[in-house]
Coordinates of C-alpha atoms in Angstrom, one line a residue:
X1 CA 21.2 9.8 3.9
X2 CA 19.7 12.9 5.3
X3 CA 21.9 15.8 6.5
X4 CA 20.7 15.2 10.0
X5 CA 21.9 11.7 10.0
X6 CA 25.2 12.6 8.4
X7 CA 26.0 15.2 11.1
X8 CA 24.7 12.8 13.7
X9 CA 26.9 10.1 12.4
X10 CA 29.9 12.5 12.2
X11 CA 29.4 13.5 15.9
X12 CA 28.9 9.9 16.8
X13 CA 32.2 8.9 15.1
X14 CA 34.1 11.8 16.6
X15 CA 32.8 11.0 20.1
X16 CA 33.7 7.3 19.7
X17 CA 37.2 8.3 18.5
X18 CA 37.6 10.6 21.5
X19 CA 36.5 7.9 23.9
X20 CA 38.7 5.3 22.2
X21 CA 41.7 7.6 22.4
X22 CA 41.1 8.4 26.1
X23 CA 40.5 4.7 26.8
X24 CA 43.8 3.8 25.1
X25 CA 45.8 6.4 27.1
X26 CA 44.0 5.4 30.3
X27 CA 44.7 1.7 29.7
X28 CA 48.4 2.2 29.1
X29 CA 48.9 4.6 31.9
X30 CA 47.1 2.3 34.3
X31 CA 49.1 -0.7 33.0
X32 CA 52.5 1.1 33.5
X33 CA 51.4 2.3 37.0
X34 CA 50.4 -1.3 38.1
X35 CA 53.7 -2.6 36.7
X36 CA 55.7 0.0 38.7
X37 CA 53.6 -0.7 41.8
X38 CA 54.2 -4.5 41.5
X39 CA 57.9 -3.9 41.0
X40 CA 58.1 -1.6 44.0
X41 CA 56.2 -4.0 46.1
X42 CA 58.5 -6.8 45.0
X43 CA 61.6 -4.7 46.0
X44 CA 60.1 -4.0 49.4
X45 CA 59.1 -7.6 50.0
X46 CA 62.6 -8.7 49.0
X47 CA 64.4 -6.3 51.3
X48 CA 62.0 -7.0 54.2
X49 CA 62.3 -10.7 53.9
X50 CA 66.1 -10.5 53.6
X51 CA 66.4 -8.6 56.9
X52 CA 64.0 -11.0 58.6
X53 CA 65.9 -14.1 57.5
X54 CA 69.5 -13.0 58.6
X55 CA 69.2 -14.3 62.3
X56 CA 67.6 -17.5 61.2
X57 CA 70.1 -18.2 58.5
X58 CA 73.0 -17.5 60.9
X59 CA 71.6 -20.0 63.3
X60 CA 71.0 -22.5 60.4
X61 CA 67.3 -22.8 61.4
X62 CA 65.5 -24.1 58.3
X63 CA 62.2 -24.4 60.1
X64 CA 62.4 -20.8 61.3
X65 CA 63.2 -19.6 57.7
X66 CA 60.2 -21.5 56.4
X67 CA 58.0 -19.8 58.9
X68 CA 59.1 -16.3 58.1
X69 CA 58.8 -16.9 54.3
X70 CA 55.3 -18.3 54.8
X71 CA 54.3 -15.1 56.6
X72 CA 55.4 -12.9 53.7
X73 CA 54.2 -15.4 51.1
X74 CA 50.7 -15.6 52.4
X75 CA 50.3 -11.9 52.8
X76 CA 51.0 -10.8 49.2
X77 CA 50.6 -11.5 45.5
X78 CA 53.6 -13.7 44.9
X79 CA 53.8 -16.5 42.5
X80 CA 57.0 -18.1 43.7
X81 CA 59.7 -17.6 46.4
X82 CA 63.0 -19.6 46.1
X83 CA 65.5 -19.6 49.0
X84 CA 69.0 -21.1 48.3
X85 CA 71.4 -21.8 51.3
X86 CA 74.9 -20.9 50.2
X87 CA 76.4 -23.0 53.0
X88 CA 75.3 -26.4 51.7
X89 CA 73.4 -25.5 48.5
X90 CA 70.0 -26.5 50.0
X91 CA 67.0 -24.9 48.2
X92 CA 63.5 -24.2 49.5
X93 CA 60.7 -23.3 47.1
X94 CA 57.3 -21.9 47.8
X95 CA 54.7 -21.8 45.0
X96 CA 51.4 -19.9 45.2
X97 CA 48.5 -21.1 43.1
X98 CA 46.4 -17.9 43.6
X99 CA 43.3 -17.9 41.5
X100 CA 42.2 -14.5 40.0
X101 CA 38.5 -14.0 40.8
X102 CA 36.0 -11.7 39.0
X103 CA 38.3 -11.4 36.0
X104 CA 37.3 -13.2 32.7
X105 CA 39.8 -15.7 31.4
X106 CA 40.0 -14.1 27.9
X107 CA 41.3 -11.0 29.6
X108 CA 44.0 -12.9 31.5
X109 CA 44.9 -14.7 28.2
X110 CA 45.9 -11.4 26.7
X111 CA 49.2 -11.6 28.7
X112 CA 49.1 -7.9 29.4
X113 CA 51.6 -8.3 32.3
X114 CA 55.0 -9.9 31.9
X115 CA 56.7 -12.0 34.7
X116 CA 58.5 -9.8 37.2
X117 CA 61.3 -11.5 39.2
X118 CA 63.6 -10.0 41.9
X119 CA 66.8 -11.8 43.0
X120 CA 69.0 -10.7 46.0
X121 CA 71.7 -12.1 48.3
X122 CA 71.3 -12.2 52.0
X123 CA 74.5 -11.3 53.8
X124 CA 75.7 -10.9 57.4
X125 CA 78.5 -8.5 57.3
X126 CA 80.9 -9.8 54.6
X127 CA 79.4 -13.3 54.9
X128 CA 76.9 -14.4 52.2
X129 CA 74.3 -16.6 53.8
X130 CA 71.7 -17.3 51.0
X131 CA 70.1 -16.2 47.8
X132 CA 66.4 -15.4 47.5
X133 CA 64.4 -15.1 44.3
X134 CA 60.8 -13.7 44.4
X135 CA 58.5 -13.8 41.4
X136 CA 55.5 -11.5 41.5
X137 CA 52.1 -12.9 40.8
X138 CA 50.3 -10.9 37.9
X139 CA 46.8 -11.5 39.5
X140 CA 46.9 -8.1 41.3
X141 CA 47.6 -6.3 38.1
X142 CA 44.9 -8.1 36.2
X143 CA 42.4 -7.6 39.0
X144 CA 43.1 -3.9 39.3
X145 CA 43.3 -3.3 35.6
X146 CA 40.0 -5.1 35.0
X147 CA 38.3 -3.1 37.8
X148 CA 39.5 0.2 36.4
X149 CA 38.5 -0.7 32.8
X150 CA 35.0 -1.7 33.8
X151 CA 34.5 1.4 35.9
X152 CA 35.8 3.6 33.1
X153 CA 33.5 1.9 30.5
X154 CA 30.5 2.4 32.7
X155 CA 31.3 6.1 33.1
X156 CA 32.0 6.5 29.4
X157 CA 28.7 4.6 28.6
X158 CA 26.7 7.0 30.7
X159 CA 28.5 10.0 29.2
X160 CA 28.1 8.6 25.8
X161 CA 24.3 8.2 26.3
X162 CA 24.0 11.7 27.7
X163 CA 26.1 13.1 24.8
X164 CA 23.9 11.2 22.2
X165 CA 20.7 12.5 23.7
X166 CA 22.0 16.0 23.9
X167 CA 23.4 15.9 20.4
X168 CA 20.1 14.7 19.0
X169 CA 18.1 17.4 20.8
X170 CA 20.7 20.0 19.9
X171 CA 20.8 19.0 16.2
X172 CA 17.0 18.8 16.0
X173 CA 16.8 22.4 17.3
X174 CA 19.7 23.6 15.2
X175 CA 18.5 22.0 12.0
X176 CA 14.8 22.7 12.5
X177 CA 14.9 25.6 10.1
X178 CA 16.6 23.3 7.6
X179 CA 13.9 20.7 8.1
X180 CA 11.2 23.4 7.6
X181 CA 13.1 24.5 4.5
X182 CA 13.0 21.0 3.1
X183 CA 9.2 20.7 3.7
X184 CA 8.8 24.1 2.2
X185 CA 10.8 23.1 -0.9
X186 CA 8.7 19.9 -1.2
X187 CA 5.5 22.0 -1.1
X188 CA 6.9 24.3 -3.8
X189 CA 7.8 21.2 -5.9
X190 CA 4.1 20.2 -5.6
X191 CA 3.1 23.8 -6.6
X192 CA 1.8 24.6 -3.1
X193 CA 2.6 28.2 -2.4
X194 CA 1.9 28.8 1.3
X195 CA 3.0 31.6 3.6
X196 CA 6.6 32.5 3.9
X197 CA 8.9 30.7 6.3
X198 CA 10.0 32.6 9.4
X199 CA 13.6 33.8 9.2
X200 CA 15.9 31.6 11.4
X201 CA 18.6 33.0 13.7
X202 CA 21.4 31.0 12.1
X203 CA 23.2 33.2 9.7
X204 CA 24.0 30.5 7.2
X205 CA 20.4 29.4 7.0
X206 CA 18.9 32.9 7.0
X207 CA 20.0 33.7 3.4
X208 CA 18.8 30.3 2.2
X209 CA 15.4 30.8 3.8
X210 CA 15.1 34.3 2.3
X211 CA 16.0 32.9 -1.1
X212 CA 13.4 30.2 -0.9
X213 CA 10.8 32.7 0.3
X214 CA 11.6 34.9 -2.6
X215 CA 11.4 32.0 -5.1
X216 CA 8.0 30.9 -3.6
X217 CA 6.7 34.4 -3.8
X218 CA 7.7 34.7 -7.4
X219 CA 6.2 31.3 -8.4
X220 CA 3.0 32.3 -6.5
X221 CA 3.0 35.6 -8.5
X222 CA 3.4 33.7 -11.7
X223 CA 0.4 31.5 -10.9
X224 CA -1.6 34.5 -9.9
X225 CA -0.8 36.3 -13.1
X226 CA -1.9 33.2 -15.1
X227 CA -5.1 33.1 -13.1
X228 CA -5.6 36.8 -13.8
X229 CA -4.9 36.3 -17.5
X230 CA -7.6 33.6 -17.6
X231 CA -10.1 36.0 -16.0
X232 CA -9.2 38.8 -18.3
X233 CA -9.5 36.7 -21.4
X234 CA -12.8 35.4 -20.2
X235 CA -14.1 38.9 -19.6
X236 CA -12.8 40.0 -23.0
X237 CA -14.1 37.1 -25.1
X238 CA -17.0 35.5 -23.3
X239 CA -18.6 38.3 -21.2
X240 CA -20.9 41.0 -22.4
X241 CA -19.4 44.3 -21.2
X242 CA -22.7 46.1 -20.4
X243 CA -24.5 43.4 -18.4
X244 CA -21.4 41.5 -17.2
X245 CA -23.3 38.3 -18.3
X246 CA -21.9 35.6 -20.6
X247 CA -22.3 36.5 -24.3
X248 CA -23.7 34.6 -27.2
X249 CA -20.5 32.8 -27.9
X250 CA -20.2 31.4 -24.4
X251 CA -23.9 30.3 -24.5
X252 CA -23.5 28.4 -27.8
X253 CA -20.4 26.6 -26.6
X254 CA -22.1 25.8 -23.3
X255 CA -25.1 24.4 -25.1
X256 CA -22.8 22.2 -27.1
X257 CA -21.3 20.8 -23.9
X258 CA -24.7 20.5 -22.2
X259 CA -26.3 18.5 -25.1
X260 CA -23.4 16.0 -25.1
X261 CA -23.8 15.2 -21.4
X262 CA -26.4 13.2 -19.6
X263 CA -28.6 16.0 -18.4
X264 CA -32.1 17.5 -18.7
X265 CA -33.5 21.0 -18.5
X266 CA -34.6 23.7 -20.9
X267 CA -33.5 26.7 -22.9
X268 CA -35.3 30.1 -22.5
X269 CA -35.0 32.8 -25.2
X270 CA -36.3 36.2 -24.2
X271 CA -36.7 39.5 -26.1
X272 CA -37.0 42.7 -24.0
X273 CA -38.3 45.4 -26.3
X274 CA -39.1 47.6 -23.3
X275 CA -35.4 48.4 -23.1
X276 CA -35.7 50.2 -26.5
X277 CA -38.4 52.3 -24.9
X278 CA -36.0 53.1 -22.0
X279 CA -33.4 54.0 -24.6
X280 CA -35.7 56.4 -26.5
X281 CA -36.8 58.1 -23.3
X282 CA -33.6 58.4 -21.4
X283 CA -30.7 57.6 -23.7
X284 CA -28.2 54.8 -24.0
X285 CA -26.5 55.4 -20.7
X286 CA -29.7 54.9 -18.7
X287 CA -30.5 51.9 -20.9
X288 CA -27.1 50.3 -20.3
X289 CA -27.4 51.0 -16.5
X290 CA -30.9 49.4 -16.6
X291 CA -29.5 46.4 -18.4
X292 CA -26.8 46.1 -15.8
X293 CA -29.2 46.3 -12.9
X294 CA -31.6 43.9 -14.6
X295 CA -28.9 41.3 -15.0
X296 CA -28.0 41.5 -11.3
X297 CA -31.6 41.1 -10.3
X298 CA -32.2 38.1 -12.6
X299 CA -29.0 36.4 -11.4
X300 CA -30.0 37.1 -7.8
X301 CA -33.6 35.7 -8.0
X302 CA -33.3 33.0 -10.6
X303 CA -30.3 31.3 -9.1
X304 CA -32.3 30.7 -6.0
X305 CA -34.8 28.7 -8.0
X306 CA -32.3 26.6 -10.0
X307 CA -28.7 26.8 -11.2
X308 CA -28.6 28.3 -14.6
X309 CA -26.6 30.2 -17.2
X310 CA -27.9 33.6 -18.1
X311 CA -26.5 35.2 -21.2
X312 CA -27.0 38.4 -23.2
X313 CA -27.0 37.2 -26.8
X314 CA -28.0 40.4 -28.6
X315 CA -28.9 44.0 -27.8
X316 CA -32.3 43.1 -26.3
X317 CA -32.2 39.3 -26.4
X318 CA -31.3 37.1 -23.5
X319 CA -30.9 33.3 -23.1
X320 CA -31.4 31.2 -20.0
X321 CA -30.0 27.7 -19.8
X322 CA -31.5 25.7 -16.9
X323 CA -29.9 22.3 -16.3
X324 CA -31.0 19.2 -14.5
X325 CA -34.5 20.3 -13.5
X326 CA -37.9 18.8 -14.2
X327 CA -40.9 20.4 -15.7
X328 CA -42.5 21.7 -12.5
X329 CA -39.2 23.4 -11.5
X330 CA -39.0 25.0 -15.0
X331 CA -42.5 26.5 -14.5
X332 CA -41.4 28.0 -11.2
X333 CA -38.2 29.4 -12.9
X334 CA -40.3 31.0 -15.6
X335 CA -42.8 32.6 -13.2
X336 CA -39.9 34.0 -11.2
X337 CA -38.3 35.4 -14.3
X338 CA -41.6 37.1 -15.3
X339 CA -42.0 38.6 -11.8
X340 CA -38.5 39.9 -11.8
X341 CA -39.0 41.5 -15.2
X342 CA -42.3 43.2 -14.2
X343 CA -40.6 44.7 -11.2
X344 CA -37.8 46.2 -13.2
X345 CA -40.2 47.3 -16.0
X346 CA -42.3 49.2 -13.4
X347 CA -39.2 50.9 -12.0
X348 CA -38.3 52.0 -15.5
X349 CA -41.8 53.6 -15.9
X350 CA -43.1 51.1 -18.4
X351 CA -46.2 48.9 -18.3
X352 CA -45.9 45.4 -16.8
X353 CA -46.5 42.3 -18.9
X354 CA -45.8 44.4 -22.0
X355 CA -42.7 44.9 -24.1
X356 CA -41.2 41.4 -23.6
X357 CA -41.7 37.8 -24.6
X358 CA -40.2 34.5 -23.5
X359 CA -39.9 31.3 -25.5
X360 CA -39.2 27.9 -23.8
X361 CA -37.8 24.8 -25.4
X362 CA -37.4 21.7 -23.1
X363 CA -34.8 19.1 -23.8
X364 CA -36.0 15.7 -24.9
X365 CA -33.8 12.8 -26.0
X366 CA -30.8 13.4 -28.3
X367 CA -30.7 17.0 -29.6
X368 CA -28.3 19.3 -31.3
X369 CA -27.7 23.0 -30.6
X370 CA -29.4 24.0 -33.8
X371 CA -32.5 21.9 -32.8
X372 CA -33.0 23.4 -29.4
X373 CA -32.2 26.9 -30.5
X374 CA -34.7 26.6 -33.3
X375 CA -37.4 25.3 -31.0
X376 CA -36.8 28.1 -28.4
X377 CA -36.8 30.7 -31.2
X378 CA -40.0 29.3 -32.6
X379 CA -41.6 29.5 -29.2
X380 CA -40.4 33.1 -28.8
X381 CA -41.7 34.2 -32.2
X382 CA -45.0 32.5 -31.4
X383 CA -45.3 34.5 -28.1
X384 CA -44.4 37.8 -30.0
X385 CA -46.9 37.0 -32.8
X386 CA -49.8 36.2 -30.3
X387 CA -48.7 39.1 -28.1
X388 CA -48.3 36.7 -25.1
X389 CA -45.8 36.9 -22.2
X390 CA -44.4 33.5 -22.9
X391 CA -44.9 30.4 -25.1
X392 CA -43.8 26.8 -24.4
X393 CA -42.7 24.9 -27.4
X394 CA -45.0 21.9 -27.9
X395 CA -43.4 18.6 -28.6
X396 CA -44.9 15.2 -29.4
X397 CA -42.4 13.5 -27.2
X398 CA -43.8 12.4 -23.8
X399 CA -42.0 11.7 -20.6
X400 CA -41.1 8.0 -20.2
X401 CA -42.2 7.9 -16.5
X402 CA -43.7 10.1 -13.9
X403 CA -41.5 11.3 -11.1
X404 CA -42.7 8.6 -8.7
X405 CA -42.2 5.9 -11.4
X406 CA -38.7 7.2 -11.9
X407 CA -38.0 6.9 -8.2
X408 CA -39.4 3.4 -8.0
X409 CA -37.5 2.2 -11.1
X410 CA -34.2 3.8 -10.3
X411 CA -34.3 2.6 -6.6
X412 CA -35.0 -1.0 -7.8
X413 CA -32.2 -0.8 -10.4
X414 CA -29.7 0.5 -7.8
X415 CA -30.6 -2.1 -5.2
X416 CA -30.4 -5.0 -7.8
X417 CA -27.4 -3.5 -9.6
X418 CA -29.1 -3.6 -13.0
X419 CA -26.8 -1.1 -14.7
X420 CA -24.6 -2.0 -17.6
X421 CA -21.2 -0.5 -18.3
X422 CA -19.7 1.1 -21.3
X423 CA -16.3 2.7 -21.4
X424 CA -14.5 5.2 -23.6
X425 CA -10.7 5.3 -24.1
X426 CA -8.8 8.5 -23.4
X427 CA -5.7 8.5 -25.6
X428 CA -2.3 10.2 -25.2
X429 CA -1.7 12.9 -27.7
X430 CA 1.8 11.9 -28.5
X431 CA 1.1 8.2 -29.0
X432 CA -1.7 5.8 -29.6
X433 CA -1.6 4.4 -26.0
X434 CA -4.5 4.7 -23.7
X435 CA -4.2 7.0 -20.7
X436 CA -7.4 5.8 -19.0
X437 CA -10.9 4.6 -19.7
X438 CA -14.0 6.5 -18.6
X439 CA -16.9 4.5 -17.4
X440 CA -20.5 5.2 -18.5
X441 CA -23.6 3.4 -17.4
X442 CA -26.9 2.5 -19.1
X443 CA -30.0 0.9 -17.8
X444 CA -32.3 -1.8 -19.2
X445 CA -35.9 -1.1 -18.1
X446 CA -38.3 -3.6 -19.7
X447 CA -37.8 -3.3 -23.5
X448 CA -36.2 0.1 -23.2
X449 CA -32.4 0.6 -23.0
X450 CA -31.9 4.0 -21.3
X451 CA -28.6 5.9 -21.6
X452 CA -27.3 8.1 -18.8
X453 CA -28.8 11.3 -20.4
X454 CA -32.3 9.9 -19.8
X455 CA -32.1 8.9 -16.2
X456 CA -29.2 10.9 -14.7
X457 CA -31.3 14.1 -14.3
X458 CA -33.7 12.2 -12.1
X459 CA -30.8 10.6 -10.2
X460 CA -29.9 14.2 -9.1
X461 CA -33.4 15.4 -8.7
X462 CA -34.3 12.5 -6.4
X463 CA -31.1 12.7 -4.4
X464 CA -30.1 9.1 -5.4
X465 CA -26.5 10.1 -6.4
X466 CA -24.7 8.6 -3.5
X467 CA -26.6 5.3 -3.8
X468 CA -25.9 5.2 -7.5
X469 CA -22.2 5.9 -7.0
X470 CA -21.9 3.2 -4.4
X471 CA -23.7 0.7 -6.7
X472 CA -21.4 1.4 -9.6
X473 CA -18.2 1.3 -7.6
X474 CA -19.3 -2.0 -6.0
X475 CA -20.1 -3.4 -9.5
X476 CA -16.7 -2.4 -10.7
X477 CA -15.2 -4.6 -8.0
X478 CA -17.6 -7.4 -8.6
X479 CA -16.9 -7.3 -12.3
X480 CA -13.2 -7.4 -11.6
X481 CA -12.6 -4.5 -14.1
X482 CA -9.5 -3.4 -12.3
X483 CA -7.9 -6.8 -12.7
X484 CA -9.0 -7.2 -16.3
X485 CA -7.8 -3.7 -17.4
X486 CA -4.3 -2.3 -16.8
X487 CA -5.3 1.3 -17.7
X488 CA -6.9 3.4 -14.9
X489 CA -10.7 3.5 -14.9
X490 CA -12.4 6.9 -14.4
X491 CA -15.6 7.1 -12.5
X492 CA -17.7 10.2 -12.4
X493 CA -19.0 11.2 -9.0
X494 CA -22.4 12.9 -8.6
X495 CA -22.8 16.2 -6.7
X496 CA -24.8 14.4 -4.1
X497 CA -21.9 12.1 -3.2
X498 CA -19.4 14.9 -3.0
X499 CA -21.2 16.5 -0.1
X500 CA -22.2 13.3 1.6
X501 CA -19.9 12.5 4.6
X502 CA -21.3 9.0 4.9
X503 CA -20.2 8.3 1.3
X504 CA -16.8 9.7 2.1
X505 CA -16.3 7.1 4.9
X506 CA -17.7 4.4 2.8
X507 CA -15.4 5.1 -0.1
X508 CA -12.5 5.3 2.4
X509 CA -13.2 1.7 3.5
X510 CA -13.7 0.4 0.0
X511 CA -10.4 1.9 -1.3
X512 CA -8.5 0.5 1.7
X513 CA -9.7 -3.0 0.8
X514 CA -9.1 -2.6 -2.9
X515 CA -6.0 -4.3 -4.2
X516 CA -5.6 -2.0 -7.3
X517 CA -6.8 1.4 -5.9
X518 CA -4.1 3.1 -8.0
X519 CA -6.1 2.1 -11.1
X520 CA -9.1 4.0 -10.0
X521 CA -9.8 7.6 -10.9
X522 CA -12.7 9.7 -9.6
X523 CA -13.9 12.7 -11.5
X524 CA -15.4 15.8 -9.7
X525 CA -17.3 18.4 -11.7
X526 CA -15.9 21.9 -11.5
X527 CA -19.3 23.2 -10.5
X528 CA -19.1 21.1 -7.3
X529 CA -15.7 22.6 -6.5
X530 CA -17.1 26.1 -6.6
X531 CA -20.2 25.3 -4.7
X532 CA -18.7 23.2 -1.9
X533 CA -14.9 23.4 -1.9
X534 CA -14.5 22.1 1.7
X535 CA -16.3 18.9 1.0
X536 CA -14.2 18.4 -2.2
X537 CA -11.0 18.9 -0.2
X538 CA -12.1 16.2 2.3
X539 CA -13.1 13.8 -0.4
X540 CA -9.9 14.4 -2.4
X541 CA -7.7 13.8 0.6
X542 CA -9.4 10.5 1.2
X543 CA -8.9 9.5 -2.4
X544 CA -5.3 10.6 -2.5
X545 CA -4.4 9.0 0.8
X546 CA -5.8 5.7 -0.4
X547 CA -3.6 5.6 -3.4
X548 CA -6.3 6.4 -6.0
X549 CA -6.4 9.4 -8.3
X550 CA -8.9 12.1 -9.1
X551 CA -9.5 14.8 -11.7
X552 CA -11.6 17.8 -12.3
X553 CA -14.3 17.5 -15.0
X554 CA -15.6 20.4 -17.1
X555 CA -12.4 22.4 -16.3
X556 CA -12.8 26.0 -17.3
X557 CA -16.6 26.0 -17.6
X558 CA -17.2 28.1 -14.5
X559 CA -16.3 31.8 -14.2
X560 CA -14.0 32.0 -11.2
X561 CA -10.5 31.7 -9.9
X562 CA -8.4 28.6 -10.6
X563 CA -6.8 28.9 -7.1
X564 CA -8.7 25.7 -6.0
X565 CA -6.1 23.7 -8.0
X566 CA -3.5 24.5 -5.4
X567 CA -5.5 23.1 -2.5
X568 CA -7.0 20.1 -4.3
X569 CA -3.9 19.1 -6.4
X570 CA -5.8 16.9 -8.9
X571 CA -3.9 14.4 -11.0
X572 CA -5.5 15.7 -14.2
X573 CA -8.2 18.1 -15.5
X574 CA -10.6 17.7 -18.4
X575 CA -11.2 20.8 -20.4
X576 CA -14.9 21.5 -20.8
X577 CA -16.4 20.2 -24.0
X578 CA -17.4 23.7 -25.0
X579 CA -13.7 24.5 -25.8
X580 CA -13.8 21.8 -28.6
X581 CA -16.4 23.9 -30.4
X582 CA -14.6 27.3 -30.2
X583 CA -13.1 28.1 -33.6
X584 CA -9.8 29.9 -34.1
X585 CA -11.4 32.9 -35.6
X586 CA -13.4 33.5 -32.4
X587 CA -10.1 34.6 -30.6
X588 CA -10.6 32.1 -27.8
X589 CA -7.6 30.0 -28.4
X590 CA -5.8 32.4 -26.1
X591 CA -8.2 31.6 -23.3
X592 CA -7.8 27.8 -23.9
X593 CA -4.0 28.2 -23.9
X594 CA -4.1 30.2 -20.6
X595 CA -6.2 27.6 -18.9
X596 CA -3.8 24.9 -20.1
X597 CA -0.8 27.0 -18.8
X598 CA -2.5 27.3 -15.4
X599 CA -2.8 23.5 -15.1
X600 CA 0.6 22.8 -16.6
X601 CA 2.2 25.3 -14.3
X602 CA 1.0 23.2 -11.4
X603 CA 2.2 19.9 -13.0
X604 CA -1.4 18.8 -13.7
X605 CA -2.2 16.6 -16.7
X606 CA -4.6 18.2 -19.2
X607 CA -7.1 16.3 -21.2
X608 CA -9.2 17.9 -23.9
X609 CA -12.8 16.5 -24.4
X610 CA -15.4 16.6 -27.1
X611 CA -13.1 15.6 -29.9
X612 CA -15.1 14.3 -32.8
X613 CA -12.6 14.2 -35.7
X614 CA -8.9 14.5 -36.4
X615 CA -9.2 18.1 -37.8
X616 CA -10.7 19.2 -34.5
X617 CA -7.9 17.6 -32.6
X618 CA -5.3 19.2 -34.8
X619 CA -6.2 22.7 -33.4
X620 CA -5.1 21.6 -29.9
X621 CA -1.7 20.2 -31.0
X622 CA 0.2 23.4 -30.2
X623 CA -1.3 23.6 -26.6
X624 CA 0.9 20.8 -25.2
X625 CA -2.1 18.7 -24.1
X626 CA -1.5 15.3 -22.6
X627 CA -4.5 13.3 -23.9
X628 CA -7.8 13.7 -25.7
X629 CA -11.3 12.1 -25.4
X630 CA -14.4 12.1 -27.7
X631 CA -16.3 10.2 -30.2
X632 CA -13.2 10.1 -32.3
X633 CA -12.8 6.9 -30.2
X634 CA -16.4 6.2 -29.2
X635 CA -17.5 4.3 -26.1
X636 CA -17.9 0.5 -26.3
X637 CA -19.7 -2.0 -24.2
X638 CA -17.7 -3.6 -21.4
X639 CA -17.7 -7.4 -21.9
X640 CA -19.1 -9.4 -19.0

């Protein structure tokens, strides 16, 4: 029971006790008063009737006596009058069957009033004429007592109602700071550190509120310090100090993650020998400043063409990872890079289109980091050997379909729900039990079975993400996967769906009509959180309110604050696969540990991904991770 209800019940009980006590006193006082009044009335009637009967009794007029008694008898509440003549012993009796009106019988049956009788002797001088006995009728007492009780109850009822309303309003106002404090405590328990509570006027609550504000501030500071620690470790281990770009280590780990995901794009390797000329002319300080400005310009202009990762991997070598773009877009990216370089070369006093070379290797099919790095390096060496600005690595592999063919095939597959499911178990670290299963899809086109890595880049390029997500979620329901599988099922959402308000409303309706919404998990890539946080918040609120769960995929991949975890409050996060490829001797276990601590500090489950073998998993044992995922337990086909 809440404190409000306890105080409310206490006041209610005290008020009832007070009313009962007052009613008890009032009842007995009224009863005694009515008894005294009936007794006094009986004395007056007896004296009056005795004086009136003296002449009649002296004359022996029985009829006159009866007339006088009837006058008195009919004018008051008397149950019986008995007149006994002492001369001859004659006795006259008058009985009154007065009915008590407007008084319930159960009240009369309580026998509140005892019988009151008054006897007296009528005399004339020393001569005794007769004896008279008058018995009072209790009807008057019952009638008056009932009237007073009902009136009292009505007044008390009105007072009680007014008191209850006033008590409720008063308690609500008095306990409002305590209610706010309870909500504030719940938010703190959920690791939501909002603004401090205003200090109440109540002295007893003031200290409590100040203590909670202090605790919230300290917890918020702890989270901020963890967030700052992550940023510092990233800058120390994964960022080049001169250019403020990611370093070679980050690029290699990012390539590992990229090549294990369904994606497309290309890797550019560039060598800028003109920076050596700047060094020889102006010294290392000017060279470093030139590198810093060049990095800013490249990020500014190239990110407008396509999202990419730009890294400085050696003194004069840079790498550019461009994801999820087609060949024409890569050409545009390359031309923008060359224009940006020529502008900076001209500013440095060097000749344009000289002193640099770019090698391009496009991703085709299943590749390893060594493969694409070798291809990009071969293209770079070819450009340097032939003294060309760039060279594109030639491959014998051809595109399966043109852009329009991809659009036609994928639209048809979505409309007819031709996708097939595979799922991969995510296992708890401390047991062999399964935490959830992540769904993957593949597509049969003619005699070709296409995995997600082949068609997902075109899903994003052709803005078919929302349609694909709707198709897959509907197929999950039609296949009754939630009924067949007790573990939660994780579904990856595309960037297109996250920003689509129509998809938000559609998903809301679907989850409301789903019987096992609590078994559905939706995964949002961290890149979408940084690019469109407001849309992510709206979508996450819909998922949470519907009873489903959601998590953040590729956690820790982006360079930025982890503060979004407080506003989104995901059920779990999946560490980016690049962390699975970071060795202990690279001094990045501290960064991984800091990321885990940030999530754990907010009571968020942490899942490590990209685990291929037991030895790889062993390195994460000390980080208190909750679950792991990877080809240590590969995906399997979902049986129809």
